Structures are given as C-alpha cells and as structure tokens.
Amino acid sequence: MSHPTDEALADLVIGEPDPTVSEHVSSCPQCAATVAELRRARQLLRAVSQDPVATGGWATPGPSVWAAIEDGIDAAPATDSPELEAQVERGPDVEQGAGPAAGATTSADTPARTRARLRWTPAWAAGLAAASLLVGLGLGHQIWDGGTPAPSPTAVAPAPTVATASLDTLDTKQQDGRAVVVRTQQGLDLEVAPSSKLDPGNGYLEVWLINTDLKRMVSVGVLRPGESGRFTMSQRLMDQGYTIVDISVQQYNGSPLHSGHSLLRGQLTT
Amino acid sequence: MAIVEPVPLDDDVEVEAVAPAEAVDSHLAARLVAGDRDALAEMYRRWSSLVHTIALRSLANTADAEDVTQQVFVAAWSGRHTLRPDRGSPAAWLVGITKHRIADLHAQRARRARDLHAVATAAVVAPAVTVEDWADRLLLVHELERMGDPRAAILRLAFLEDQTHEQIADRLAMPLGTVKSHVRRGLLELRNRLKEVERVPSD
Ligand SMILES: [Zn+2]
C-alpha cells in the first residue's frame, strides 16, 4: 500500500487524525518516523512562549568576534581562490553533487577577470531574484558579464574536448543543438549551443546538469535565447554522474528549482 | 545518443513558489558558495545571534560561546562548498555546524574533567541531549520570526499559545480551512528545517 502524503501525516500531529492514516502509520516504520519528527517540531515549540527569545531576547556576540573570524579566514590556506573546480575537488565527499557549478564565463577571460566574474552571483541563482534578473537581461546581460559583449568562441584557440552531447527536443527527439565539455586552464567549461532560437515565452532559459540517477541536478547558468552559452563546471560533477545536459524554461517566480519544462536534453559522452 | 525521459520530479525538485525570504536566503547562500566574503559578513549579521544564543544556552559561558560562534563562521567559510543553496536554509546549515562545535567542546570538557579529577567528576558534564534541544528549538523560533504572516501569526497561536484552529479562525477572521492548511504546511516546513540540521556532516 502506498504511503499517505506528508500533509496527511501532519494532520495526525495537529489534531485532525484520519483513521486510515493512523492505521497505516501504526504498521509503517517510515511514516511513523516522519510523524515522530513532526511531533518533535511541535513539541519543541510548546514551552517557548515563556522563553526570552520569543520576545526578541537573543544574545549577541561581542564586537571582537567578527574580527577574530576575519583573522581565522585570512589564516586559512588558499581560501581566496574562487575557482569552483578547486573548491569542488578539495571538498569532502558529502552529497557533493549539488555544489553549483558557478556562473557563466567566457573563454577569453583572463584569470583575474574570471575571478572577478565568479564573484558575481552564479547565474543560476540569479533567477531567484527575479527583479534583478529582469534588470540584468534588460540592460544587456549584466548578470554574468557586467555588460561586456561575450567574445566570439572562434576568437580563442580551440580547447581540448572532453565530452560531447547531442541536444534533442523532448517531444519529437529531433537533434536541435550540441553541448561540449572542454578543458581550460581553470578546469572544465560546458558550452551549450542550440541550433535554433529557443523560445522562453515569458520566462527565461536555464541550463542544468542532471545526474544519471535522474534525481539530482544542478543549475549551471542562464542561457540567452538565440545564443550559445559557456559555463563553468567541474570534473567532480562529471565523475559523480552529472552528465545529462538540460535546457529548461523557467518562470520569474523566484523558484530556484527546475520548472519541469525542458526544451532540449542530451547525454554527455566522452 | 541516448535520449533520457523527462525527469520524474521527486520531493526535492517539487515545483512550488518559494517564499521571498527563502529566495533571498538561497541567493545569499549561492554567493557564499561562490566565494563572496561579503556574503559571509551578511550571514554573520543575520545569524550570529542565533548561533551565539544556542552556544550560550548549551555552554553557559560567554567566552566559550563566543569561541564557538567564531569557529562556526570560520568553518562556514572553509566548508562553504558543503552548503546547498538549492536545498534548505543557510540558518539550518549554520545551526548544524554549531551543534557539532558544541558537541566537540563538551567532549573536550569531559576529557579535561577526566584528566583533572579522574572518573569521579565525569557526571558533571552536561548531557548532550540539551544541546540538541536548544539548537533545534531556537532555530524553530527563529524560523517563526522570519516566516511571513499570516502563516507566522497562525503558527504562533497554534503552537505557542495552544489555541484551537477554530479559535484562530475566529480571531483572525479567516476560513477554518485556510488556518488548517497554514498549520499543516508550517509544521512540515519546520520539520524540514530540523532535517536540514541533521544533514550537516560533522567534520
Ligand atoms: Zn508509510
């Protein structure tokens, strides 16, 4: 038998029990665990009204603490390198997959400019602040390149290709573009080149790397309609199976999640 | 070339409009992951009192609590790649780190106590369970503070003041169904925060 919804389980805890749901929970360890978690959340808040924090009584650390944090950060090795590749490679292996692959960049960047640019909001996160994204697009794509037109990919020496994918339409399975992973001095870049101009309607286009488990995905950046895009990615992401390139239509609703509306998709192969 | 079928959208990619506060948090988290130090400063402004209050309640000592607060934000910076802007709130992530640091300090105190007085004084050490509860409870209070109304108001009445759904509906002049739905969704949201705390790995 299938599990009740989370909402139905919550109803047990907030005093709207359904006998069918209760019966299921009494014989299903998984749902019983969820109910216990919900109960604990409810329980933790029960005595809170008497607590000073309920009326804003939070304790503030002394003024020396922030300075000590800054010192601690400066003392730590190599923390000023924002190259995502390096970060991802260094990181402990904890559900690492969804470490975002940072903002779009272009191949003609000097390392210094790449660094400056990576300090920008990763393009995928830009979709969160719908207003700023609208402004960015309106003002000539300031989100990812500060208004500088992207140089033509032909202007730079060809980079070694690591993997390629044919991007096909989801409905008719027609090839309508290509994705290429190339090695750069900084790590790996993902180039996404639709053959035709994709229509985002009232929304915008976002590029994702979906894991081969078809459950996890990371956003790699925003794609301008009618153009190719180049994004930072990493060997770690490839190794972990984030090898399905996907282009989705996203709405300006502030949601950082995949809309479920994909236009093109393809599997990278080496 | 293999064509992959559309992704089944599981819970984690559930399509739901994100509350503005949550969107702002994810944005901040993304900046931190990308190596923006101003994002850390902003997180400190927003959440240092949450972290510090948890530490103070658990350790009952201002100097130790400030040490922990400092360690948490340094660890947040050096471990920023473990933050997942697409999954959950930076506050829950910081609280997870805080819990681990406090547990470390309790373990140190226990060792020190053993070194000094042998086994006899080991019972003086505070039981770790209170750390769990303080951290989680204060996080939930914080969540209620930042949750927008009417949900926050409804949850306060329902959970802190133990009012019935009918009483809340009367008091706020809202349909009963709306009140119930906010309580239900709000409770699920709070439980999700606690799960996010649990997911933060100890280093
Ligand atoms: Zn079940």
Short mmCIF file of C-alpha atoms and ligand atoms in Angstrom, two decimals:
data_model
loop_
_atom_site.label_atom_id
_atom_site.label_comp_id
_atom_site.label_asym_id
_atom_site.label_seq_id
_atom_site.Cartn_x
_atom_site.Cartn_y
_atom_site.Cartn_z
CA MET A 1 0.00 0.00 0.00
CA SER A 2 1.22 3.49 -0.75
CA HIS A 3 2.26 5.93 1.97
CA PRO A 4 -0.03 8.78 2.95
CA THR A 5 1.07 12.29 1.94
CA ASP A 6 3.16 14.41 4.30
CA GLU A 7 0.12 16.64 4.71
CA ALA A 8 -1.96 13.69 5.89
CA LEU A 9 0.77 12.75 8.36
CA ALA A 10 0.92 16.33 9.63
CA ASP A 11 -2.82 16.20 10.23
CA LEU A 12 -2.25 13.42 12.75
CA VAL A 13 0.00 15.73 14.73
CA ILE A 14 -2.13 18.86 14.56
CA GLY A 15 -5.24 17.11 15.77
CA GLU A 16 -7.04 16.23 12.55
CA PRO A 17 -6.49 12.47 12.53
CA ASP A 18 -7.81 10.23 9.80
CA PRO A 19 -8.33 6.62 11.00
CA THR A 20 -6.99 5.16 7.74
CA VAL A 21 -3.80 7.18 8.07
CA SER A 22 -3.38 6.29 11.76
CA GLU A 23 -3.71 2.65 10.92
CA HIS A 24 -1.09 2.87 8.18
CA VAL A 25 1.34 4.70 10.48
CA SER A 26 0.99 2.07 13.18
CA SER A 27 2.37 -0.53 10.80
CA CYS A 28 4.80 1.55 8.71
CA PRO A 29 8.14 2.44 10.32
CA GLN A 30 8.94 5.02 7.66
CA CYS A 31 5.76 7.04 8.16
CA ALA A 32 5.99 6.56 11.92
CA ALA A 33 9.44 8.17 11.80
CA THR A 34 8.05 11.15 9.88
CA VAL A 35 5.25 11.53 12.41
CA ALA A 36 7.78 11.42 15.23
CA GLU A 37 9.77 14.21 13.56
CA LEU A 38 6.66 16.32 13.11
CA ARG A 39 5.69 15.69 16.72
CA ARG A 40 9.12 16.74 17.90
CA ALA A 41 8.93 20.00 15.93
CA ARG A 42 5.54 20.67 17.54
CA GLN A 43 6.87 19.71 20.97
CA LEU A 44 9.96 21.90 20.77
CA LEU A 45 7.79 24.98 20.39
CA ARG A 46 5.37 24.16 23.18
CA ALA A 47 7.18 25.82 26.06
CA VAL A 48 8.70 28.60 24.02
CA SER A 49 6.28 31.41 24.84
CA GLN A 50 7.94 31.79 28.25
CA ASP A 51 11.41 31.94 26.73
CA PRO A 52 13.06 35.37 26.35
CA VAL A 53 13.83 34.65 22.68
CA ALA A 54 10.10 34.50 21.98
CA THR A 55 10.10 38.25 22.57
CA GLY A 56 13.37 39.01 20.80
CA GLY A 57 15.75 38.21 23.66
CA TRP A 58 18.61 36.91 21.56
CA ALA A 59 22.17 37.12 22.84
CA THR A 60 24.66 38.99 20.67
CA PRO A 61 28.34 38.03 20.50
CA GLY A 62 30.84 40.69 21.49
CA PRO A 63 32.35 43.02 18.88
CA SER A 64 35.70 41.20 18.86
CA VAL A 65 34.17 38.01 17.45
CA TRP A 66 33.77 39.19 13.86
CA ALA A 67 37.36 40.45 13.79
CA ALA A 68 38.52 37.05 15.05
CA ILE A 69 36.52 35.37 12.28
CA GLU A 70 38.17 37.54 9.64
CA ASP A 71 41.59 36.68 11.08
CA GLY A 72 40.66 32.99 11.05
CA ILE A 73 39.69 33.19 7.41
CA ASP A 74 42.83 35.05 6.41
CA ALA A 75 44.95 32.46 8.20
CA ALA A 76 43.26 29.56 6.39
CA PRO A 77 45.15 28.37 3.31
CA ALA A 78 44.00 29.20 -0.21
CA THR A 79 40.59 30.46 0.70
CA ASP A 80 40.69 33.29 -1.76
CA SER A 81 40.58 31.04 -4.77
CA PRO A 82 37.04 31.02 -6.01
CA GLU A 83 37.72 28.56 -8.79
CA LEU A 84 34.88 26.21 -8.38
CA GLU A 85 36.88 23.33 -9.74
CA ALA A 86 39.39 23.68 -6.94
CA GLN A 87 36.70 24.04 -4.34
CA VAL A 88 34.82 21.04 -5.51
CA GLU A 89 37.95 18.95 -5.75
CA ARG A 90 39.06 19.91 -2.27
CA GLY A 91 35.72 19.39 -0.66
CA PRO A 92 34.83 16.41 1.48
CA ASP A 93 32.66 13.91 -0.27
CA VAL A 94 29.35 14.79 1.33
CA GLU A 95 26.42 14.64 -1.06
CA GLN A 96 28.74 16.76 -3.07
CA GLY A 97 26.83 16.66 -6.29
CA ALA A 98 24.74 19.74 -5.99
CA GLY A 99 27.62 22.10 -5.42
CA PRO A 100 26.67 24.63 -8.02
CA ALA A 101 28.89 24.90 -10.99
CA ALA A 102 29.09 28.65 -10.75
CA GLY A 103 28.33 31.35 -13.16
CA ALA A 104 28.76 31.56 -16.83
CA THR A 105 32.07 32.72 -18.04
CA THR A 106 33.73 33.13 -21.38
CA SER A 107 36.80 31.56 -22.77
CA ALA A 108 38.59 34.82 -23.47
CA ASP A 109 38.69 35.84 -19.85
CA THR A 110 41.95 36.41 -18.15
CA PRO A 111 42.10 34.50 -14.86
CA ALA A 112 41.70 37.79 -12.99
CA ARG A 113 38.56 38.65 -14.87
CA THR A 114 37.23 35.16 -14.40
CA ARG A 115 37.74 35.52 -10.70
CA ALA A 116 36.01 38.85 -10.62
CA ARG A 117 33.17 37.42 -12.58
CA LEU A 118 32.78 34.38 -10.38
CA ARG A 119 32.24 36.74 -7.52
CA TRP A 120 29.06 37.67 -9.25
CA THR A 121 26.04 35.73 -8.29
CA PRO A 122 26.18 32.39 -10.03
CA ALA A 123 23.88 32.79 -12.95
CA TRP A 124 21.60 30.02 -11.83
CA ALA A 125 20.99 31.79 -8.55
CA ALA A 126 20.22 34.98 -10.36
CA GLY A 127 16.88 33.51 -11.27
CA LEU A 128 15.96 33.72 -7.62
CA ALA A 129 15.95 37.45 -7.59
CA ALA A 130 13.51 37.83 -10.41
CA ALA A 131 13.67 41.58 -10.34
CA SER A 132 17.42 41.77 -10.65
CA LEU A 133 17.39 39.19 -13.39
CA LEU A 134 14.87 41.21 -15.34
CA VAL A 135 17.02 44.26 -14.94
CA GLY A 136 20.09 42.29 -15.93
CA LEU A 137 18.57 40.96 -19.10
CA GLY A 138 17.11 44.34 -19.93
CA LEU A 139 20.46 46.07 -19.63
CA GLY A 140 22.40 43.79 -21.90
CA HIS A 141 23.01 40.74 -19.75
CA GLN A 142 24.79 42.43 -16.91
CA ILE A 143 24.25 39.46 -14.69
CA TRP A 144 27.11 37.50 -15.99
CA ASP A 145 29.40 39.82 -17.79
CA GLY A 146 28.94 43.29 -16.49
CA GLY A 147 27.66 44.43 -19.86
CA THR A 148 30.65 43.39 -21.90
CA PRO A 149 29.59 41.54 -25.02
CA ALA A 150 30.72 37.95 -25.00
CA PRO A 151 33.60 37.38 -27.38
CA SER A 152 33.04 35.03 -30.25
CA PRO A 153 34.15 31.48 -29.42
CA THR A 154 36.20 31.47 -32.62
CA ALA A 155 38.43 34.21 -31.24
CA VAL A 156 40.29 31.80 -28.98
CA ALA A 157 42.41 28.75 -29.60
CA PRO A 158 40.35 25.58 -29.68
CA ALA A 159 40.28 23.88 -26.29
CA PRO A 160 40.59 20.09 -25.92
CA THR A 161 37.19 18.43 -25.96
CA VAL A 162 36.39 16.19 -23.01
CA ALA A 163 32.83 15.14 -23.80
CA THR A 164 30.02 15.93 -26.21
CA ALA A 165 26.26 15.59 -26.28
CA SER A 166 23.64 15.93 -28.95
CA LEU A 167 20.83 18.08 -27.59
CA ASP A 168 17.47 16.78 -28.72
CA THR A 169 13.95 18.03 -28.35
CA LEU A 170 11.99 16.20 -25.69
CA ASP A 171 8.80 15.92 -27.69
CA THR A 172 9.99 14.85 -31.15
CA LYS A 173 13.56 13.73 -30.31
CA GLN A 174 14.97 15.88 -33.11
CA GLN A 175 18.54 16.98 -32.73
CA ASP A 176 18.50 20.72 -32.16
CA GLY A 177 21.86 21.58 -30.71
CA ARG A 178 25.07 20.43 -29.17
CA ALA A 179 26.83 20.57 -25.83
CA VAL A 180 30.58 20.23 -25.44
CA VAL A 181 32.75 19.97 -22.35
CA VAL A 182 36.19 21.47 -22.93
CA ARG A 183 39.24 21.60 -20.75
CA THR A 184 40.52 25.07 -19.84
CA GLN A 185 43.30 26.37 -17.65
CA GLN A 186 40.83 26.73 -14.82
CA GLY A 187 39.17 23.34 -15.18
CA LEU A 188 36.22 22.37 -17.33
CA ASP A 189 33.77 24.52 -19.24
CA LEU A 190 30.44 23.46 -20.62
CA GLU A 191 29.48 25.00 -23.96
CA VAL A 192 25.84 24.81 -24.90
CA ALA A 193 24.85 25.66 -28.46
CA PRO A 194 21.24 25.26 -29.55
CA SER A 195 20.86 25.12 -33.36
CA SER A 196 17.67 27.14 -33.41
CA LYS A 197 16.45 30.02 -31.33
CA LEU A 198 14.72 28.62 -28.27
CA ASP A 199 11.57 30.36 -27.11
CA PRO A 200 11.40 31.06 -23.37
CA GLY A 201 7.93 32.63 -23.66
CA ASN A 202 7.54 34.99 -20.73
CA GLY A 203 10.32 33.26 -18.81
CA TYR A 204 13.99 32.61 -19.35
CA LEU A 205 16.22 29.68 -20.33
CA GLU A 206 18.27 27.85 -17.74
CA VAL A 207 20.92 25.19 -18.29
CA TRP A 208 21.11 22.23 -15.90
CA LEU A 209 23.26 19.19 -15.38
CA ILE A 210 21.08 16.29 -14.36
CA ASN A 211 22.56 13.28 -12.64
CA THR A 212 22.22 9.93 -14.34
CA ASP A 213 20.23 8.85 -11.29
CA LEU A 214 17.59 11.25 -12.64
CA LYS A 215 17.02 12.58 -9.16
CA ARG A 216 19.70 15.14 -8.53
CA MET A 217 20.52 18.13 -10.64
CA VAL A 218 22.49 21.33 -10.53
CA SER A 219 21.88 24.55 -12.34
CA VAL A 220 24.83 25.84 -14.30
CA GLY A 221 23.50 29.10 -15.64
CA VAL A 222 21.13 31.17 -17.67
CA LEU A 223 21.16 30.96 -21.47
CA ARG A 224 20.23 33.85 -23.70
CA PRO A 225 17.73 32.95 -26.42
CA GLY A 226 19.37 32.64 -29.82
CA GLU A 227 22.88 32.44 -28.40
CA SER A 228 25.36 29.86 -27.18
CA GLY A 229 26.45 29.84 -23.60
CA ARG A 230 29.61 28.85 -21.82
CA PHE A 231 29.55 27.82 -18.18
CA THR A 232 31.98 26.66 -15.55
CA MET A 233 31.66 23.04 -14.49
CA SER A 234 33.99 20.52 -12.90
CA GLN A 235 35.50 17.07 -13.31
CA ARG A 236 33.93 16.16 -9.98
CA LEU A 237 30.46 16.81 -11.32
CA MET A 238 31.21 14.63 -14.35
CA ASP A 239 32.62 11.88 -12.15
CA GLN A 240 29.55 11.96 -9.97
CA GLY A 241 27.29 11.40 -12.93
CA TYR A 242 26.03 14.93 -13.64
CA THR A 243 26.27 14.27 -17.34
CA ILE A 244 22.82 14.99 -18.73
CA VAL A 245 22.61 18.49 -20.17
CA ASP A 246 19.16 20.01 -19.98
CA ILE A 247 17.73 23.35 -21.05
CA SER A 248 14.55 24.39 -19.28
CA VAL A 249 12.11 27.27 -19.48
CA GLN A 250 11.91 28.93 -16.09
CA GLN A 251 9.37 31.47 -14.92
CA TYR A 252 10.18 34.62 -12.98
CA ASN A 253 8.54 33.28 -9.86
CA GLY A 254 11.57 33.27 -7.62
CA SER A 255 11.82 29.50 -7.56
CA PRO A 256 15.36 28.13 -7.75
CA LEU A 257 14.04 24.73 -8.80
CA HIS A 258 13.75 23.15 -12.21
CA SER A 259 10.38 24.10 -13.66
CA GLY A 260 9.81 20.63 -15.09
CA HIS A 261 9.51 22.21 -18.55
CA SER A 262 12.52 21.13 -20.61
CA LEU A 263 13.13 22.06 -24.23
CA LEU A 264 16.35 20.19 -25.06
CA ARG A 265 18.26 17.43 -23.41
CA GLY A 266 21.21 15.18 -24.15
CA GLN A 267 23.66 12.78 -22.52
CA LEU A 268 27.34 13.76 -22.47
CA THR A 269 29.67 11.02 -23.64
CA THR A 270 33.44 11.03 -23.57
CA MET B 1 22.85 9.14 -28.42
CA ALA B 2 20.62 8.04 -25.63
CA ILE B 3 17.63 10.23 -25.02
CA VAL B 4 16.61 10.47 -21.43
CA GLU B 5 12.98 10.64 -20.49
CA PRO B 6 11.80 13.72 -18.61
CA VAL B 7 13.00 13.74 -15.06
CA PRO B 8 10.49 12.48 -12.54
CA LEU B 9 10.22 15.39 -10.19
CA ASP B 10 10.75 14.00 -6.72
CA ASP B 11 10.23 15.89 -3.48
CA ASP B 12 13.47 17.74 -3.82
CA VAL B 13 12.54 19.30 -7.08
CA GLU B 14 8.94 19.92 -6.17
CA VAL B 15 7.74 22.93 -8.05
CA GLU B 16 6.46 25.40 -5.54
CA ALA B 17 6.71 29.14 -5.38
CA VAL B 18 9.44 29.97 -2.92
CA ALA B 19 8.69 32.49 -0.21
CA PRO B 20 10.62 35.73 -0.71
CA ALA B 21 12.63 35.29 2.50
CA GLU B 22 13.66 31.85 1.32
CA ALA B 23 14.63 33.15 -2.10
CA VAL B 24 16.78 35.83 -0.50
CA ASP B 25 18.42 33.17 1.69
CA SER B 26 19.22 30.94 -1.28
CA HIS B 27 20.67 33.89 -3.09
CA LEU B 28 22.89 34.65 -0.13
CA ALA B 29 23.90 31.00 0.13
CA ALA B 30 24.82 30.95 -3.54
CA ARG B 31 27.03 34.00 -3.09
CA LEU B 32 28.82 32.32 -0.21
CA VAL B 33 29.40 29.14 -2.18
CA ALA B 34 30.84 31.25 -4.99
CA GLY B 35 33.40 32.67 -2.56
CA ASP B 36 31.89 36.06 -1.82
CA ARG B 37 33.17 37.23 1.57
CA ASP B 38 30.53 39.90 1.85
CA ALA B 39 28.01 37.09 1.89
CA LEU B 40 29.67 35.69 4.99
CA ALA B 41 29.50 39.12 6.64
CA GLU B 42 25.82 39.31 5.77
CA MET B 43 25.23 35.84 7.20
CA TYR B 44 27.01 36.91 10.35
CA ARG B 45 24.76 39.96 10.66
CA ARG B 46 21.68 37.81 10.26
CA TRP B 47 22.52 34.69 12.17
CA SER B 48 25.33 35.33 14.66
CA SER B 49 22.81 35.96 17.43
CA LEU B 50 21.05 32.67 16.65
CA VAL B 51 24.37 30.80 16.72
CA HIS B 52 25.59 32.65 19.79
CA THR B 53 22.37 32.17 21.76
CA ILE B 54 22.44 28.42 21.07
CA ALA B 55 26.06 28.25 22.20
CA LEU B 56 25.38 30.32 25.29
CA ARG B 57 22.43 28.21 26.36
CA SER B 58 24.35 25.00 25.79
CA LEU B 59 27.65 26.05 27.35
CA ALA B 60 26.52 28.57 29.98
CA ASN B 61 29.70 30.58 29.48
CA THR B 62 30.08 33.72 27.37
CA ALA B 63 33.73 33.22 26.46
CA ASP B 64 33.14 29.63 25.32
CA ALA B 65 30.03 30.70 23.43
CA GLU B 66 31.96 33.42 21.61
CA ASP B 67 34.66 30.88 20.77
CA VAL B 68 32.06 28.60 19.28
CA THR B 69 30.43 31.45 17.35
CA GLN B 70 33.80 32.36 15.90
CA GLN B 71 34.58 28.75 14.99
CA VAL B 72 31.19 28.28 13.35
CA PHE B 73 31.62 31.17 10.93
CA VAL B 74 35.21 30.26 10.11
CA ALA B 75 34.04 26.69 9.47
CA ALA B 76 31.16 28.03 7.38
CA TRP B 77 33.66 29.83 5.19
CA SER B 78 36.10 26.98 4.76
CA GLY B 79 33.28 24.46 4.31
CA ARG B 80 31.11 26.65 2.11
CA HIS B 81 31.17 24.07 -0.70
CA THR B 82 29.04 21.82 1.55
CA LEU B 83 26.24 24.37 1.60
CA ARG B 84 23.50 23.56 -0.85
CA PRO B 85 21.67 26.71 -1.83
CA ASP B 86 19.03 24.66 -3.60
CA ARG B 87 18.25 22.62 -0.53
CA GLY B 88 17.21 24.35 2.59
CA SER B 89 18.18 27.36 4.58
CA PRO B 90 21.63 28.68 5.49
CA ALA B 91 20.31 29.15 9.05
CA ALA B 92 19.72 25.40 9.41
CA TRP B 93 23.16 24.73 7.95
CA LEU B 94 24.81 27.08 10.46
CA VAL B 95 22.85 25.51 13.29
CA GLY B 96 24.11 22.08 12.18
CA ILE B 97 27.70 23.33 12.31
CA THR B 98 27.00 24.94 15.69
CA LYS B 99 25.76 21.67 17.14
CA HIS B 100 28.89 19.85 16.05
CA ARG B 101 31.15 22.54 17.52
CA ILE B 102 29.30 22.50 20.82
CA ALA B 103 29.46 18.71 20.96
CA ASP B 104 33.22 18.96 20.36
CA LEU B 105 33.58 21.41 23.20
CA HIS B 106 31.55 19.23 25.55
CA ALA B 107 33.80 16.31 24.65
CA GLN B 108 36.87 18.45 25.37
CA ARG B 109 35.43 19.50 28.72
CA ALA B 110 34.73 15.88 29.54
CA ARG B 111 38.31 14.94 28.70
CA ARG B 112 39.65 17.81 30.75
CA ALA B 113 37.42 16.82 33.65
CA ARG B 114 38.69 13.26 33.45
CA ASP B 115 42.28 14.41 33.30
CA LEU B 116 41.85 16.59 36.34
CA HIS B 117 39.66 14.56 38.58
CA ALA B 118 39.58 11.10 37.09
CA VAL B 119 36.26 9.40 36.60
CA ALA B 120 34.58 10.76 39.70
CA THR B 121 33.63 14.12 38.20
CA ALA B 122 32.57 12.91 34.78
CA ALA B 123 28.91 13.19 35.75
CA VAL B 124 29.28 16.99 35.96
CA VAL B 125 29.41 17.23 32.18
CA ALA B 126 26.13 18.43 30.71
CA PRO B 127 24.22 15.76 28.84
CA ALA B 128 24.38 16.27 25.08
CA VAL B 129 20.63 16.00 24.66
CA THR B 130 20.10 19.53 25.90
CA VAL B 131 22.37 20.80 23.16
CA GLU B 132 20.15 19.13 20.58
CA ASP B 133 17.05 20.63 22.03
CA TRP B 134 18.39 24.14 22.48
CA ALA B 135 19.76 24.28 18.99
CA ASP B 136 16.64 22.93 17.34
CA ARG B 137 14.23 24.89 19.49
CA LEU B 138 15.98 28.20 18.92
CA LEU B 139 16.18 27.53 15.20
CA LEU B 140 12.42 26.96 15.09
CA VAL B 141 11.76 30.17 17.00
CA HIS B 142 13.98 31.94 14.52
CA GLU B 143 12.08 30.35 11.63
CA LEU B 144 8.80 31.56 13.07
CA GLU B 145 10.25 35.05 13.30
CA ARG B 146 11.20 35.16 9.67
CA MET B 147 8.19 33.36 8.27
CA GLY B 148 5.75 35.83 6.75
CA ASP B 149 2.26 36.46 8.05
CA PRO B 150 -0.37 35.17 8.12
CA ARG B 151 1.40 31.82 8.50
CA ALA B 152 3.70 33.01 11.28
CA ALA B 153 0.83 34.51 13.26
CA ILE B 154 -1.23 31.35 12.82
CA LEU B 155 1.60 29.09 13.93
CA ARG B 156 2.33 31.23 16.97
CA LEU B 157 -1.29 31.00 18.07
CA ALA B 158 -1.47 27.28 17.34
CA PHE B 159 1.87 26.15 18.74
CA LEU B 160 3.00 28.71 21.29
CA GLU B 161 -0.40 29.59 22.66
CA ASP B 162 -2.09 26.24 22.06
CA GLN B 163 -5.19 27.74 20.52
CA THR B 164 -7.58 25.55 18.56
CA HIS B 165 -7.92 26.03 14.82
CA GLU B 166 -11.44 27.33 15.38
CA GLN B 167 -10.24 29.94 17.86
CA ILE B 168 -7.55 31.07 15.45
CA ALA B 169 -10.03 31.27 12.56
CA ASP B 170 -12.32 33.42 14.71
CA ARG B 171 -9.59 35.64 15.96
CA LEU B 172 -8.02 36.28 12.55
CA ALA B 173 -11.35 36.23 10.69
CA MET B 174 -10.08 33.58 8.29
CA PRO B 175 -11.75 30.48 6.88
CA LEU B 176 -11.08 27.41 9.03
CA GLY B 177 -9.68 25.51 6.04
CA THR B 178 -7.10 28.22 5.41
CA VAL B 179 -5.97 28.13 9.03
CA LYS B 180 -5.61 24.35 8.97
CA SER B 181 -3.69 24.43 5.73
CA HIS B 182 -1.24 27.01 7.11
CA VAL B 183 -0.71 24.98 10.29
CA ARG B 184 -0.14 21.83 8.26
CA ARG B 185 2.27 23.41 5.76
CA GLY B 186 4.01 25.36 8.50
CA LEU B 187 4.63 22.28 10.61
CA LEU B 188 6.05 20.44 7.58
CA GLU B 189 8.31 23.39 6.91
CA LEU B 190 9.60 23.40 10.49
CA ARG B 191 10.24 19.69 10.35
CA ASN B 192 12.19 20.18 7.12
CA ARG B 193 14.45 22.69 8.85
CA LEU B 194 15.23 20.11 11.54
CA LYS B 195 16.05 17.54 8.85
CA GLU B 196 18.41 20.03 7.23
CA VAL B 197 20.23 20.48 10.52
CA GLU B 198 20.59 16.72 10.78
CA ARG B 199 22.10 16.50 7.29
CA VAL B 200 25.05 18.76 8.11
CA PRO B 201 28.03 16.41 8.37
CA SER B 202 30.48 16.67 11.24
CA ASP B 203 34.00 17.20 10.02
ZN ZN C 1 4.15 4.52 5.22
#
